[in-house]
Short mmCIF file of C-alpha atoms in Angstrom, two decimals:
data_model
loop_
_atom_site.label_atom_id
_atom_site.label_comp_id
_atom_site.label_asym_id
_atom_site.label_seq_id
_atom_site.Cartn_x
_atom_site.Cartn_y
_atom_site.Cartn_z
CA MET A 1 36.68 45.27 -35.75
CA ILE A 2 39.61 44.53 -37.99
CA LYS A 3 38.66 41.17 -39.40
CA ARG A 4 36.09 38.38 -39.26
CA THR A 5 37.67 35.00 -38.51
CA HIS A 6 36.94 31.38 -37.71
CA GLU A 7 34.84 30.61 -40.81
CA TRP A 8 32.61 27.56 -40.88
CA GLU A 9 30.21 26.87 -43.75
CA GLY A 10 30.15 30.54 -44.78
CA LEU A 11 29.59 31.93 -41.29
CA PHE A 12 32.28 33.73 -39.30
CA PHE A 13 32.33 33.06 -35.54
CA GLY A 14 35.43 34.99 -34.54
CA ARG A 15 36.66 38.54 -34.65
CA ILE A 16 39.96 40.33 -34.53
CA ALA A 17 39.92 43.79 -32.95
CA GLN A 18 42.68 46.27 -32.42
CA TYR A 19 43.12 49.07 -29.89
CA GLU A 20 44.13 52.51 -31.11
CA LYS A 21 46.39 52.74 -28.06
CA GLU A 22 47.92 49.66 -26.45
CA ILE A 23 46.84 48.62 -22.96
CA GLU A 24 48.50 46.65 -20.15
CA PHE A 25 47.33 43.02 -19.97
CA LYS A 26 46.27 43.29 -16.35
CA ASP A 27 44.17 46.42 -17.15
CA PHE A 28 42.64 44.56 -20.12
CA VAL A 29 41.64 41.67 -17.85
CA THR A 30 40.06 44.10 -15.38
CA LYS A 31 38.03 45.84 -18.09
CA LEU A 32 36.92 42.49 -19.49
CA GLU A 33 35.75 41.25 -16.05
CA PHE A 34 33.77 44.50 -15.67
CA LEU A 35 32.08 44.06 -19.05
CA LEU A 36 31.31 40.37 -18.52
CA GLU A 37 30.22 40.91 -14.92
CA GLU A 38 32.21 37.86 -13.91
CA PRO A 39 35.74 36.85 -13.01
CA VAL A 40 37.75 35.30 -15.81
CA ARG A 41 40.61 32.82 -15.84
CA PHE A 42 43.74 34.06 -17.60
CA TRP A 43 47.24 33.04 -18.44
CA GLN A 44 49.85 35.66 -19.21
CA PHE A 45 52.41 34.05 -21.55
CA ASN A 46 54.08 37.25 -22.74
CA ASP A 47 54.83 40.71 -21.38
CA LYS A 48 53.68 42.67 -24.43
CA MET A 49 51.05 45.38 -24.26
CA VAL A 50 47.65 44.33 -25.66
CA ASN A 51 47.00 45.69 -29.10
CA ARG A 52 45.39 42.96 -31.25
CA VAL A 53 42.69 40.82 -29.66
CA GLY A 54 41.24 37.58 -31.00
CA LEU A 55 37.80 36.48 -29.84
CA VAL A 56 35.50 33.53 -30.30
CA CYS A 57 32.56 33.58 -27.93
CA GLY A 58 31.21 30.41 -26.36
CA ASN A 59 33.23 27.35 -27.25
CA GLY A 60 36.27 28.64 -29.14
CA GLY A 61 38.62 26.67 -26.95
CA THR A 62 40.17 24.31 -29.46
CA THR A 63 43.78 24.65 -30.45
CA ALA A 64 42.62 25.22 -34.07
CA CYS A 65 40.71 28.33 -32.94
CA LEU A 66 43.69 29.60 -31.01
CA LYS A 67 45.97 28.90 -33.96
CA GLU A 68 43.94 31.28 -36.11
CA ALA A 69 44.39 34.04 -33.49
CA VAL A 70 48.15 33.34 -33.47
CA GLU A 71 48.29 33.48 -37.25
CA ASN A 72 46.55 36.86 -37.10
CA LYS A 73 49.27 38.12 -34.74
CA CYS A 74 46.94 38.65 -31.76
CA ASP A 75 48.47 39.52 -28.39
CA VAL A 76 45.59 37.92 -26.51
CA TYR A 77 42.86 35.38 -27.29
CA ILE A 78 39.48 35.37 -25.49
CA THR A 79 36.90 32.61 -25.52
CA GLY A 80 34.41 30.93 -23.19
CA GLU A 81 35.88 27.47 -22.86
CA CYS A 82 39.23 25.74 -23.07
CA ASN A 83 41.02 22.53 -22.37
CA LEU A 84 44.56 21.66 -21.28
CA TYR A 85 45.82 21.55 -24.85
CA THR A 86 44.64 25.10 -25.50
CA ILE A 87 46.51 26.39 -22.49
CA GLN A 88 49.64 24.49 -23.46
CA TYR A 89 49.43 25.70 -27.08
CA ALA A 90 49.00 29.32 -25.86
CA GLN A 91 52.09 28.93 -23.70
CA PHE A 92 54.04 27.36 -26.56
CA LYS A 93 53.07 30.18 -28.94
CA GLY A 94 53.48 32.93 -26.32
CA ILE A 95 49.95 34.35 -26.61
CA ASN A 96 48.00 35.50 -23.58
CA LEU A 97 44.78 33.59 -23.02
CA ILE A 98 41.56 34.65 -21.28
CA ILE A 99 38.70 32.31 -20.59
CA GLY A 100 35.35 33.68 -19.50
CA SER A 101 32.35 31.40 -19.33
CA HIS A 102 30.59 29.95 -22.34
CA THR A 103 27.37 31.76 -21.42
CA PHE A 104 28.71 35.13 -20.41
CA THR A 105 31.02 35.50 -23.45
CA GLU A 106 27.99 34.90 -25.69
CA PHE A 107 25.65 37.26 -23.87
CA PHE A 108 26.50 40.35 -25.94
CA GLY A 109 25.67 38.64 -29.23
CA ILE A 110 22.33 37.40 -27.91
CA GLN A 111 21.58 40.85 -26.45
CA SER A 112 22.41 42.48 -29.82
CA LEU A 113 20.11 40.07 -31.66
CA ALA A 114 17.29 40.70 -29.16
CA LEU A 115 17.60 44.46 -29.57
CA LYS A 116 17.58 44.16 -33.40
CA LEU A 117 14.46 41.98 -33.21
CA ASN A 118 12.91 44.57 -30.89
CA ASP A 119 13.62 47.35 -33.41
CA ASN A 120 11.58 45.48 -36.04
CA LYS A 121 8.87 44.08 -33.74
CA LYS A 122 7.95 46.80 -31.22
CA GLU A 123 5.51 44.44 -29.45
CA LEU A 124 8.42 42.15 -28.58
CA GLU A 125 9.49 42.49 -24.93
CA VAL A 126 13.18 41.89 -24.25
CA VAL A 127 13.88 40.47 -20.80
CA ARG A 128 17.24 39.38 -19.44
CA LEU A 129 17.04 36.16 -17.48
CA ASN A 130 19.58 35.87 -14.70
CA GLU A 131 20.60 32.27 -14.66
CA GLU A 132 22.74 30.36 -12.24
CA HIS A 133 26.34 30.65 -13.27
CA TYR A 134 27.19 26.96 -13.77
CA GLU A 135 30.71 27.61 -14.96
CA ALA A 136 31.78 29.59 -11.93
CA ASN A 137 32.83 26.37 -10.18
CA ILE A 138 30.01 26.69 -7.68
CA ARG A 139 30.65 24.33 -4.86
CA ILE A 140 27.70 22.07 -4.18
CA LYS A 141 27.45 20.68 -0.73
CA LEU A 142 27.26 16.99 -1.23
CA LYS A 143 25.26 14.82 1.12
CA GLU A 144 27.58 12.51 3.01
CA THR A 145 26.96 8.88 2.40
CA SER A 146 28.27 5.84 4.14
CA ILE A 147 29.06 2.58 2.47
#
């Protein structure tokens, strides 16, 4: 970790990290999908190698959040949600954008908290719940209705 970012009321929700050795964007996407155990959506708005990475888990999809990553000279920004304006702003600023899901980008923080709690309370059992992946655009078969 290089820097804590995205401060709100004394808490920092974002991070900037930097690779020791740059990596191709497509390889970075592949590694991220492996870690998240899910496909991600991505937009490649530059051809640079990935060195500095900005991250806000969950809902860091506002243009203000992306702006902070741009100001920190990140090559890519990762979050769990976005809107049209975020994509357009990323394109305008020439920063690559990766969107996982809100839930799956937050999983590592929750897992880390659970393990720390388990270190202090040995009787605590940590169990991962596998939930339906709502954000994966699961197609629901709708019942046909006639008017």
